[in-house]
PDB file of C-alpha atoms in Angstrom:
ATOM      1  CA  MET A   1     -10.051  -9.122 -13.463  1.00  0.00           C
ATOM      2  CA  LEU A   2      -6.465  -8.860 -12.280  1.00  0.00           C
ATOM      3  CA  ALA A   3      -5.272  -6.615  -9.507  1.00  0.00           C
ATOM      4  CA  THR A   4      -3.019  -6.651  -6.471  1.00  0.00           C
ATOM      5  CA  LEU A   5      -1.526 -10.131  -6.192  1.00  0.00           C
ATOM      6  CA  THR A   6       0.251 -10.596  -2.885  1.00  0.00           C
ATOM      7  CA  GLY A   7       1.934 -13.937  -2.311  1.00  0.00           C
ATOM      8  CA  ILE A   8       2.990 -13.426   1.271  1.00  0.00           C
ATOM      9  CA  ILE A   9       3.552 -10.743   3.876  1.00  0.00           C
ATOM     10  CA  ILE A  10       6.056 -11.494   6.601  1.00  0.00           C
ATOM     11  CA  ILE A  11       6.479  -9.400   9.722  1.00  0.00           C
ATOM     12  CA  LEU A  12       9.617 -10.008  11.751  1.00  0.00           C
ATOM     13  CA  SER A  13      10.294  -8.603  15.177  1.00  0.00           C
ATOM     14  CA  VAL A  14      13.658  -7.861  16.728  1.00  0.00           C
ATOM     15  CA  LEU A  15      15.051 -10.909  18.520  1.00  0.00           C
ATOM     16  CA  MET A  16      18.070  -8.978  19.746  1.00  0.00           C
ATOM     17  CA  LYS A  17      20.242  -6.087  18.647  1.00  0.00           C
ATOM     18  CA  ASN A  18      23.987  -6.189  18.220  1.00  0.00           C
ATOM     19  CA  TYR A  19      24.907  -2.667  19.306  1.00  0.00           C
ATOM     20  CA  ALA A  20      28.571  -3.175  18.427  1.00  0.00           C
ATOM     21  CA  LEU A  21      27.610  -3.784  14.798  1.00  0.00           C
ATOM     22  CA  ALA A  22      24.487  -1.539  14.912  1.00  0.00           C
ATOM     23  CA  GLU A  23      22.332  -4.278  13.398  1.00  0.00           C
ATOM     24  CA  ALA A  24      19.251  -6.217  14.469  1.00  0.00           C
ATOM     25  CA  ILE A  25      18.661  -9.966  14.386  1.00  0.00           C
ATOM     26  CA  TYR A  26      15.075 -10.780  13.447  1.00  0.00           C
ATOM     27  CA  GLN A  27      12.684 -13.623  14.233  1.00  0.00           C
ATOM     28  CA  LEU A  28       9.323 -14.381  12.608  1.00  0.00           C
ATOM     29  CA  ASP A  29       6.400 -12.629  14.271  1.00  0.00           C
ATOM     30  CA  THR A  30       3.530 -12.975  11.771  1.00  0.00           C
ATOM     31  CA  ALA A  31       2.964 -14.320   8.252  1.00  0.00           C
ATOM     32  CA  PHE A  32      -0.035 -13.742   5.971  1.00  0.00           C
ATOM     33  CA  SER A  33      -0.436 -16.190   3.082  1.00  0.00           C
ATOM     34  CA  GLY A  34      -2.635 -18.820   1.446  1.00  0.00           C
ATOM     35  CA  SER A  35      -6.324 -19.360   2.131  1.00  0.00           C
ATOM     36  CA  THR A  36      -6.161 -17.558   5.498  1.00  0.00           C
ATOM     37  CA  PHE A  37      -4.572 -14.384   4.087  1.00  0.00           C
ATOM     38  CA  PHE A  38      -7.554 -12.138   4.871  1.00  0.00           C
ATOM     39  CA  ASP A  39      -8.392 -13.635   8.276  1.00  0.00           C
ATOM     40  CA  ASP A  40      -6.180 -11.217  10.197  1.00  0.00           C
ATOM     41  CA  PHE A  41      -7.392  -8.103   8.363  1.00  0.00           C
ATOM     42  CA  ASP A  42     -10.420  -5.888   8.957  1.00  0.00           C
ATOM     43  CA  PHE A  43     -12.335  -4.672   5.905  1.00  0.00           C
ATOM     44  CA  PHE A  44     -12.925  -0.916   6.003  1.00  0.00           C
ATOM     45  CA  THR A  45     -16.412   0.030   4.761  1.00  0.00           C
ATOM     46  CA  GLY A  46     -16.770   3.674   5.754  1.00  0.00           C
ATOM     47  CA  HIS A  47     -16.467   6.915   3.841  1.00  0.00           C
ATOM     48  CA  ASP A  48     -13.030   7.206   2.245  1.00  0.00           C
ATOM     49  CA  PRO A  49     -10.900   9.540   4.412  1.00  0.00           C
ATOM     50  CA  THR A  50      -9.314  10.895   1.216  1.00  0.00           C
ATOM     51  CA  ASN A  51     -12.746  11.609  -0.326  1.00  0.00           C
ATOM     52  CA  GLY A  52     -12.335   9.141  -3.151  1.00  0.00           C
ATOM     53  CA  PHE A  53     -14.935   8.060  -5.705  1.00  0.00           C
ATOM     54  CA  VAL A  54     -15.030   4.629  -4.082  1.00  0.00           C
ATOM     55  CA  ASP A  55     -17.388   2.230  -2.305  1.00  0.00           C
ATOM     56  CA  TYR A  56     -15.304   0.042  -0.002  1.00  0.00           C
ATOM     57  CA  GLN A  57     -16.730  -3.454   0.385  1.00  0.00           C
ATOM     58  CA  SER A  58     -17.130  -5.748   3.380  1.00  0.00           C
ATOM     59  CA  ARG A  59     -15.436  -9.119   3.213  1.00  0.00           C
ATOM     60  CA  SER A  60     -18.676 -10.900   2.340  1.00  0.00           C
ATOM     61  CA  ASP A  61     -19.600  -8.354  -0.335  1.00  0.00           C
ATOM     62  CA  ALA A  62     -16.078  -8.349  -1.780  1.00  0.00           C
ATOM     63  CA  THR A  63     -16.202 -12.142  -1.967  1.00  0.00           C
ATOM     64  CA  SER A  64     -19.601 -12.226  -3.664  1.00  0.00           C
ATOM     65  CA  ARG A  65     -18.469  -9.605  -6.194  1.00  0.00           C
ATOM     66  CA  GLY A  66     -15.277 -11.546  -6.902  1.00  0.00           C
ATOM     67  CA  LEU A  67     -13.055  -8.712  -5.691  1.00  0.00           C
ATOM     68  CA  ILE A  68     -10.967 -10.896  -3.359  1.00  0.00           C
ATOM     69  CA  GLN A  69      -9.569 -14.417  -3.565  1.00  0.00           C
ATOM     70  CA  ALA A  70      -7.304 -16.371  -1.248  1.00  0.00           C
ATOM     71  CA  THR A  71      -6.309 -19.999  -1.812  1.00  0.00           C
ATOM     72  CA  ASP A  72      -3.406 -22.143  -0.682  1.00  0.00           C
ATOM     73  CA  GLY A  73      -0.483 -22.196  -3.092  1.00  0.00           C
ATOM     74  CA  ALA A  74      -1.548 -19.019  -4.903  1.00  0.00           C
ATOM     75  CA  PRO A  75      -1.250 -15.259  -4.348  1.00  0.00           C
ATOM     76  CA  ALA A  76      -4.074 -13.466  -2.591  1.00  0.00           C
ATOM     77  CA  LEU A  77      -6.027 -11.180  -4.910  1.00  0.00           C
ATOM     78  CA  MET A  78      -7.608  -7.777  -4.299  1.00  0.00           C
ATOM     79  CA  SER A  79      -9.358  -6.053  -7.192  1.00  0.00           C
ATOM     80  CA  VAL A  80     -11.993  -3.465  -8.093  1.00  0.00           C
ATOM     81  CA  ASP A  81     -15.264  -3.543 -10.001  1.00  0.00           C
ATOM     82  CA  ASP A  82     -14.598  -3.491 -13.746  1.00  0.00           C
ATOM     83  CA  SER A  83     -18.102  -4.210 -15.048  1.00  0.00           C
ATOM     84  CA  ASN A  84     -20.463  -1.374 -14.152  1.00  0.00           C
ATOM     85  CA  VAL A  85     -21.030   2.303 -14.905  1.00  0.00           C
ATOM     86  CA  TYR A  86     -21.755   4.667 -11.990  1.00  0.00           C
ATOM     87  CA  ASP A  87     -23.144   8.154 -11.463  1.00  0.00           C
ATOM     88  CA  SER A  88     -20.247  10.603 -11.541  1.00  0.00           C
ATOM     89  CA  ASN A  89     -22.349  13.488 -10.189  1.00  0.00           C
ATOM     90  CA  ILE A  90     -22.181  12.495  -6.543  1.00  0.00           C
ATOM     91  CA  ASN A  91     -20.595  14.418  -3.714  1.00  0.00           C
ATOM     92  CA  THR A  92     -17.680  12.285  -2.541  1.00  0.00           C
ATOM     93  CA  TYR A  93     -17.017  14.799   0.222  1.00  0.00           C
ATOM     94  CA  ASP A  94     -20.286  13.871   1.935  1.00  0.00           C
ATOM     95  CA  ALA A  95     -19.161  11.627   4.800  1.00  0.00           C
ATOM     96  CA  SER A  96     -22.698  10.348   5.415  1.00  0.00           C
ATOM     97  CA  TYR A  97     -22.318   7.605   2.800  1.00  0.00           C
ATOM     98  CA  ALA A  98     -19.764   5.729   0.711  1.00  0.00           C
ATOM     99  CA  SER A  99     -20.092   6.138  -3.027  1.00  0.00           C
ATOM    100  CA  GLY A 100     -18.365   5.346  -6.274  1.00  0.00           C
ATOM    101  CA  ARG A 101     -16.692   2.313  -7.814  1.00  0.00           C
ATOM    102  CA  PRO A 102     -16.534  -0.757  -5.512  1.00  0.00           C
ATOM    103  CA  SER A 103     -13.061  -1.574  -4.188  1.00  0.00           C
ATOM    104  CA  VAL A 104     -11.339  -3.060  -1.141  1.00  0.00           C
ATOM    105  CA  ARG A 105      -9.408  -1.547   1.755  1.00  0.00           C
ATOM    106  CA  ILE A 106      -7.992  -3.867   4.420  1.00  0.00           C
ATOM    107  CA  THR A 107      -6.212  -3.072   7.692  1.00  0.00           C
ATOM    108  CA  SER A 108      -4.307  -5.563   9.819  1.00  0.00           C
ATOM    109  CA  LYS A 109      -5.891  -6.397  13.166  1.00  0.00           C
ATOM    110  CA  LYS A 110      -2.480  -6.417  14.808  1.00  0.00           C
ATOM    111  CA  SER A 111      -0.147  -3.443  15.152  1.00  0.00           C
ATOM    112  CA  TRP A 112       3.625  -3.132  15.544  1.00  0.00           C
ATOM    113  CA  THR A 113       6.208  -0.672  16.808  1.00  0.00           C
ATOM    114  CA  HIS A 114       9.532  -1.497  15.102  1.00  0.00           C
ATOM    115  CA  ALA A 115       9.505  -4.353  12.601  1.00  0.00           C
ATOM    116  CA  LEU A 116      10.899  -5.721   9.361  1.00  0.00           C
ATOM    117  CA  ILE A 117       7.965  -6.086   6.951  1.00  0.00           C
ATOM    118  CA  ILE A 118       8.458  -8.019   3.705  1.00  0.00           C
ATOM    119  CA  ALA A 119       5.756  -8.276   1.012  1.00  0.00           C
ATOM    120  CA  ASP A 120       5.980 -10.306  -2.205  1.00  0.00           C
ATOM    121  CA  ILE A 121       3.716  -8.569  -4.735  1.00  0.00           C
ATOM    122  CA  ALA A 122       3.174 -10.010  -8.209  1.00  0.00           C
ATOM    123  CA  HIS A 123       0.972  -7.268  -9.660  1.00  0.00           C
ATOM    124  CA  MET A 124      -0.291  -3.827  -8.665  1.00  0.00           C
ATOM    125  CA  PRO A 125      -3.011  -1.540 -10.095  1.00  0.00           C
ATOM    126  CA  GLY A 126      -0.662   1.379 -10.671  1.00  0.00           C
ATOM    127  CA  GLY A 127      -0.417   3.480 -13.809  1.00  0.00           C
ATOM    128  CA  ILE A 128      -4.172   3.529 -14.545  1.00  0.00           C
ATOM    129  CA  CYS A 129      -6.003   6.842 -14.799  1.00  0.00           C
ATOM    130  CA  GLY A 130      -8.174   7.499 -11.775  1.00  0.00           C
ATOM    131  CA  THR A 131      -6.480   4.969  -9.486  1.00  0.00           C
ATOM    132  CA  TRP A 132      -4.712   5.683  -6.219  1.00  0.00           C
ATOM    133  CA  PRO A 133      -3.335   2.384  -4.864  1.00  0.00           C
ATOM    134  CA  ALA A 134      -1.266   2.173  -1.696  1.00  0.00           C
ATOM    135  CA  PHE A 135       0.540  -0.235   0.640  1.00  0.00           C
ATOM    136  CA  TRP A 136       1.267   1.551   3.907  1.00  0.00           C
ATOM    137  CA  THR A 137       1.394   1.418   7.679  1.00  0.00           C
ATOM    138  CA  VAL A 138      -0.275   3.871  10.011  1.00  0.00           C
ATOM    139  CA  GLY A 139      -0.765   4.568  13.711  1.00  0.00           C
ATOM    140  CA  GLY A 140      -3.841   5.893  15.475  1.00  0.00           C
ATOM    141  CA  ASN A 141      -4.542   9.588  15.986  1.00  0.00           C
ATOM    142  CA  TRP A 142      -3.102  10.448  12.557  1.00  0.00           C
ATOM    143  CA  PRO A 143      -0.634  11.989  11.952  1.00  0.00           C
ATOM    144  CA  ASN A 144       0.733  12.032  15.502  1.00  0.00           C
ATOM    145  CA  ASN A 145       1.705   8.340  15.473  1.00  0.00           C
ATOM    146  CA  GLY A 146       2.947   8.484  11.919  1.00  0.00           C
ATOM    147  CA  GLU A 147       2.354   6.948   8.516  1.00  0.00           C
ATOM    148  CA  ILE A 148       4.860   5.049   6.349  1.00  0.00           C
ATOM    149  CA  ASP A 149       3.984   4.828   2.648  1.00  0.00           C
ATOM    150  CA  ILE A 150       5.784   1.873   1.085  1.00  0.00           C
ATOM    151  CA  VAL A 151       3.929   1.906  -2.251  1.00  0.00           C
ATOM    152  CA  GLU A 152       1.836   4.825  -3.497  1.00  0.00           C
ATOM    153  CA  GLY A 153       1.060   6.618  -6.737  1.00  0.00           C
ATOM    154  CA  VAL A 154      -1.793   8.051  -8.798  1.00  0.00           C
ATOM    155  CA  ASN A 155      -3.135   8.086 -12.344  1.00  0.00           C
ATOM    156  CA  SER A 156      -0.556   7.309 -15.059  1.00  0.00           C
ATOM    157  CA  ALA A 157       2.455   7.927 -12.800  1.00  0.00           C
ATOM    158  CA  SER A 158       5.394   5.549 -13.181  1.00  0.00           C
ATOM    159  CA  ASP A 159       7.228   6.599 -10.005  1.00  0.00           C
ATOM    160  CA  ASN A 160       6.619   5.118  -6.569  1.00  0.00           C
ATOM    161  CA  LEU A 161       6.313   7.706  -3.794  1.00  0.00           C
ATOM    162  CA  MET A 162       7.877   6.341  -0.600  1.00  0.00           C
ATOM    163  CA  SER A 163       7.161   8.824   2.163  1.00  0.00           C
ATOM    164  CA  LEU A 164       6.572   9.510   5.820  1.00  0.00           C
ATOM    165  CA  HIS A 165       3.730  11.539   7.297  1.00  0.00           C
ATOM    166  CA  THR A 166       4.304  13.058  10.720  1.00  0.00           C
ATOM    167  CA  SER A 167       4.610  16.573  12.051  1.00  0.00           C
ATOM    168  CA  SER A 168       7.482  16.672   9.532  1.00  0.00           C
ATOM    169  CA  ASN A 169       7.197  15.225   6.029  1.00  0.00           C
ATOM    170  CA  CYS A 170       9.889  13.540   3.928  1.00  0.00           C
ATOM    171  CA  SER A 171       9.782  11.824   0.549  1.00  0.00           C
ATOM    172  CA  ASN A 172      11.844   9.847  -1.946  1.00  0.00           C
ATOM    173  CA  ASP A 173      10.862   8.737  -5.472  1.00  0.00           C
ATOM    174  CA  ASP A 174      11.711   5.487  -7.278  1.00  0.00           C
ATOM    175  CA  SER A 175      10.885   4.534 -10.900  1.00  0.00           C
ATOM    176  CA  GLN A 176      10.986   0.699 -10.947  1.00  0.00           C
ATOM    177  CA  SER A 177       8.780  -0.215  -8.030  1.00  0.00           C
ATOM    178  CA  TYR A 178       5.436   1.074  -9.247  1.00  0.00           C
ATOM    179  CA  GLY A 179       2.918   0.774 -12.056  1.00  0.00           C
ATOM    180  CA  GLN A 180       3.245  -0.911 -15.417  1.00  0.00           C
ATOM    181  CA  GLN A 181       7.021  -1.206 -15.300  1.00  0.00           C
ATOM    182  CA  PHE A 182       6.735  -3.083 -12.010  1.00  0.00           C
ATOM    183  CA  ASN A 183       4.113  -5.411 -13.503  1.00  0.00           C
ATOM    184  CA  ASP A 184       6.148  -5.931 -16.691  1.00  0.00           C
ATOM    185  CA  GLN A 185       9.056  -7.229 -14.621  1.00  0.00           C
ATOM    186  CA  LYS A 186       6.704  -9.810 -13.038  1.00  0.00           C
ATOM    187  CA  GLY A 187       6.351  -7.990  -9.752  1.00  0.00           C
ATOM    188  CA  GLY A 188       8.812  -8.010  -6.913  1.00  0.00           C
ATOM    189  CA  VAL A 189       9.404  -7.779  -3.189  1.00  0.00           C
ATOM    190  CA  PHE A 190       9.146  -4.769  -0.897  1.00  0.00           C
ATOM    191  CA  ALA A 191      10.857  -4.651   2.488  1.00  0.00           C
ATOM    192  CA  MET A 192      10.478  -1.981   5.151  1.00  0.00           C
ATOM    193  CA  GLU A 193      12.750  -1.920   8.209  1.00  0.00           C
ATOM    194  CA  TRP A 194      11.676   0.279  11.103  1.00  0.00           C
ATOM    195  CA  THR A 195      13.940   0.810  14.096  1.00  0.00           C
ATOM    196  CA  SER A 196      14.441   3.556  16.669  1.00  0.00           C
ATOM    197  CA  ASP A 197      17.208   4.978  14.485  1.00  0.00           C
ATOM    198  CA  TYR A 198      15.756   4.892  10.969  1.00  0.00           C
ATOM    199  CA  ILE A 199      13.038   3.737   8.570  1.00  0.00           C
ATOM    200  CA  ARG A 200      14.317   2.160   5.347  1.00  0.00           C
ATOM    201  CA  VAL A 201      12.524   0.760   2.311  1.00  0.00           C
ATOM    202  CA  TRP A 202      13.912  -1.610  -0.326  1.00  0.00           C
ATOM    203  CA  SER A 203      12.319  -2.923  -3.514  1.00  0.00           C
ATOM    204  CA  PHE A 204      13.627  -5.927  -5.442  1.00  0.00           C
ATOM    205  CA  ALA A 205      12.533  -7.030  -8.898  1.00  0.00           C
ATOM    206  CA  ALA A 206      11.496 -10.632  -9.349  1.00  0.00           C
ATOM    207  CA  GLY A 207      14.692 -12.611  -9.888  1.00  0.00           C
ATOM    208  CA  GLY A 208      16.737 -10.128  -7.881  1.00  0.00           C
ATOM    209  CA  VAL A 209      15.404 -10.860  -4.411  1.00  0.00           C
ATOM    210  CA  PRO A 210      18.136 -11.434  -1.793  1.00  0.00           C
ATOM    211  CA  PRO A 211      18.650 -15.151  -1.043  1.00  0.00           C
ATOM    212  CA  ASP A 212      18.027 -14.705   2.678  1.00  0.00           C
ATOM    213  CA  ILE A 213      14.486 -13.492   1.826  1.00  0.00           C
ATOM    214  CA  THR A 214      13.674 -16.212  -0.709  1.00  0.00           C
ATOM    215  CA  ALA A 215      15.123 -18.897   1.573  1.00  0.00           C
ATOM    216  CA  GLY A 216      12.861 -17.793   4.397  1.00  0.00           C
ATOM    217  CA  THR A 217      15.713 -17.995   6.874  1.00  0.00           C
ATOM    218  CA  SER A 218      16.933 -14.995   8.866  1.00  0.00           C
ATOM    219  CA  PRO A 219      16.755 -11.882   6.662  1.00  0.00           C
ATOM    220  CA  ASP A 220      19.671  -9.515   7.143  1.00  0.00           C
ATOM    221  CA  PRO A 221      19.031  -6.032   5.703  1.00  0.00           C
ATOM    222  CA  THR A 222      22.700  -5.096   6.092  1.00  0.00           C
ATOM    223  CA  GLY A 223      23.402  -7.242   3.017  1.00  0.00           C
ATOM    224  CA  TRP A 224      20.712  -5.780   0.780  1.00  0.00           C
ATOM    225  CA  GLY A 225      22.583  -2.770  -0.530  1.00  0.00           C
ATOM    226  CA  ILE A 226      21.468   0.847  -0.523  1.00  0.00           C
ATOM    227  CA  PRO A 227      17.743   1.219   0.278  1.00  0.00           C
ATOM    228  CA  LYS A 228      15.424   3.055  -2.089  1.00  0.00           C
ATOM    229  CA  ALA A 229      14.396   5.305   0.790  1.00  0.00           C
ATOM    230  CA  ASN A 230      16.307   6.034   3.984  1.00  0.00           C
ATOM    231  CA  PHE A 231      14.664   8.255   6.577  1.00  0.00           C
ATOM    232  CA  GLN A 232      16.820   9.159   9.562  1.00  0.00           C
ATOM    233  CA  GLY A 233      18.377  12.116  11.302  1.00  0.00           C
ATOM    234  CA  ALA A 234      15.696  14.708  10.619  1.00  0.00           C
ATOM    235  CA  CYS A 235      12.953  12.888  12.549  1.00  0.00           C
ATOM    236  CA  SER A 236      12.815  11.444  16.042  1.00  0.00           C
ATOM    237  CA  ILE A 237      11.457   8.054  15.028  1.00  0.00           C
ATOM    238  CA  ASP A 238      10.171   6.865  18.399  1.00  0.00           C
ATOM    239  CA  ASP A 239       8.487  10.187  19.138  1.00  0.00           C
ATOM    240  CA  HIS A 240       6.436  10.093  15.930  1.00  0.00           C
ATOM    241  CA  PHE A 241       5.947   6.444  14.897  1.00  0.00           C
ATOM    242  CA  ARG A 242       4.234   3.800  17.040  1.00  0.00           C
ATOM    243  CA  ASN A 243       1.634   1.043  16.931  1.00  0.00           C
ATOM    244  CA  HIS A 244       1.242   0.805  13.166  1.00  0.00           C
ATOM    245  CA  LYS A 245      -1.213  -1.385  11.292  1.00  0.00           C
ATOM    246  CA  ILE A 246      -0.696  -2.538   7.701  1.00  0.00           C
ATOM    247  CA  VAL A 247      -3.094  -1.173   5.073  1.00  0.00           C
ATOM    248  CA  PHE A 248      -3.705  -2.186   1.445  1.00  0.00           C
ATOM    249  CA  ASP A 249      -6.212  -0.205  -0.598  1.00  0.00           C
ATOM    250  CA  THR A 250      -7.131   1.089  -4.020  1.00  0.00           C
ATOM    251  CA  THR A 251      -9.203   4.236  -4.043  1.00  0.00           C
ATOM    252  CA  PHE A 252     -10.167   6.432  -6.982  1.00  0.00           C
ATOM    253  CA  CYS A 253      -9.807  10.169  -7.527  1.00  0.00           C
ATOM    254  CA  GLY A 254     -10.198  11.952  -4.188  1.00  0.00           C
ATOM    255  CA  ASP A 255      -7.843  14.528  -2.730  1.00  0.00           C
ATOM    256  CA  TRP A 256      -4.801  13.563  -4.819  1.00  0.00           C
ATOM    257  CA  SER A 257      -5.681  11.569  -7.935  1.00  0.00           C
ATOM    258  CA  GLY A 258      -8.843  13.594  -8.478  1.00  0.00           C
ATOM    259  CA  ASP A 259      -7.437  17.020  -7.724  1.00  0.00           C
ATOM    260  CA  ALA A 260      -8.312  19.198 -10.725  1.00  0.00           C
ATOM    261  CA  SER A 261      -4.749  20.399 -11.278  1.00  0.00           C
ATOM    262  CA  VAL A 262      -3.283  16.904 -10.888  1.00  0.00           C
ATOM    263  CA  TRP A 263      -5.822  15.427 -13.294  1.00  0.00           C
ATOM    264  CA  SER A 264      -5.490  18.129 -15.961  1.00  0.00           C
ATOM    265  CA  SER A 265      -1.679  18.096 -15.815  1.00  0.00           C
ATOM    266  CA  ASP A 266      -1.517  14.351 -16.548  1.00  0.00           C
ATOM    267  CA  SER A 267      -0.982  14.136 -20.310  1.00  0.00           C
ATOM    268  CA  GLN A 268      -2.682  10.748 -20.548  1.00  0.00           C
ATOM    269  CA  CYS A 269      -5.566  11.181 -18.119  1.00  0.00           C
ATOM    270  CA  GLY A 270      -6.366  14.853 -18.544  1.00  0.00           C
ATOM    271  CA  THR A 271      -7.436  14.326 -22.152  1.00  0.00           C
ATOM    272  CA  ALA A 272      -9.506  11.208 -21.399  1.00  0.00           C
ATOM    273  CA  ALA A 273     -12.280  12.992 -19.478  1.00  0.00           C
ATOM    274  CA  SER A 274     -13.038  16.390 -18.002  1.00  0.00           C
ATOM    275  CA  SER A 275     -12.697  15.051 -14.462  1.00  0.00           C
ATOM    276  CA  CYS A 276     -11.378  12.021 -12.624  1.00  0.00           C
ATOM    277  CA  ASN A 277     -14.841  11.092 -11.307  1.00  0.00           C
ATOM    278  CA  GLU A 278     -16.299  11.191 -14.806  1.00  0.00           C
ATOM    279  CA  TYR A 279     -13.594   8.887 -16.137  1.00  0.00           C
ATOM    280  CA  VAL A 280     -13.807   6.365 -13.286  1.00  0.00           C
ATOM    281  CA  ALA A 281     -17.612   6.286 -13.359  1.00  0.00           C
ATOM    282  CA  ASN A 282     -17.945   5.653 -17.098  1.00  0.00           C
ATOM    283  CA  ASN A 283     -15.002   3.427 -18.053  1.00  0.00           C
ATOM    284  CA  PRO A 284     -15.271   0.130 -16.148  1.00  0.00           C
ATOM    285  CA  THR A 285     -13.054  -1.865 -18.512  1.00  0.00           C
ATOM    286  CA  ALA A 286     -10.191   0.563 -17.858  1.00  0.00           C
ATOM    287  CA  PHE A 287      -9.872  -1.141 -14.460  1.00  0.00           C
ATOM    288  CA  THR A 288      -9.610  -4.746 -15.589  1.00  0.00           C
ATOM    289  CA  ASN A 289      -6.021  -4.794 -14.350  1.00  0.00           C
ATOM    290  CA  ALA A 290      -6.716  -2.749 -11.227  1.00  0.00           C
TER     291      ALA A 290
END
């Protein structure tokens, strides 16, 4: 069972801003790593807001099922059940209960407004039919306080959708920071910088991570080249983005991955089963690497 392997997440806050050079100087605010990786996250166990074919587990249940691991000197692991068959004829739109394949969704206990977030990810569950993995930040009272999608995709997609959700929506696609191609290059590092003026996202393949990130000194995004996504100008950042928590999750099917037109139009997945729920329910070994 191999899934999301996250070595470390670092959140840096602005120490001061050099307005003459229009750049920020960052200091360490929070780091998640090692055996305590999950201590500062809440485990979501309710009905999936996107109506997925998923049963989100508590920390104790995820541990007993072997869906999470966190040890010193090794990446933290989040995975999904890859052993059991489930009933595909359930109503995932019924909010009275959670149902489907067991998985994990975690949300940071702390929130931030403006930050530089860096995550070293060795493996992700992208590119597998039925999956909808995501690494994102979100504020309360969605979408009024915004959502920033750093990693997101569905089914056999090979492109990473980096996007914002507010009263206005923007998006930007990237082909080497998601799915099997990302895993084949031994993972990589994602960085998201959020200021009053812009939100930018970078992705770096393993071996191509900027030295100021790998050295753990003072990261300087001005030296990282052109970001994969650059959102500014069209949105008033501070009016629409505030108090975000970090979320990691893998759901199945639901409003995007399981949409009938999305499923049938996927040349790999659409021929594997008549519906997303049917495929996810009956093919546990398909999710060994999820």
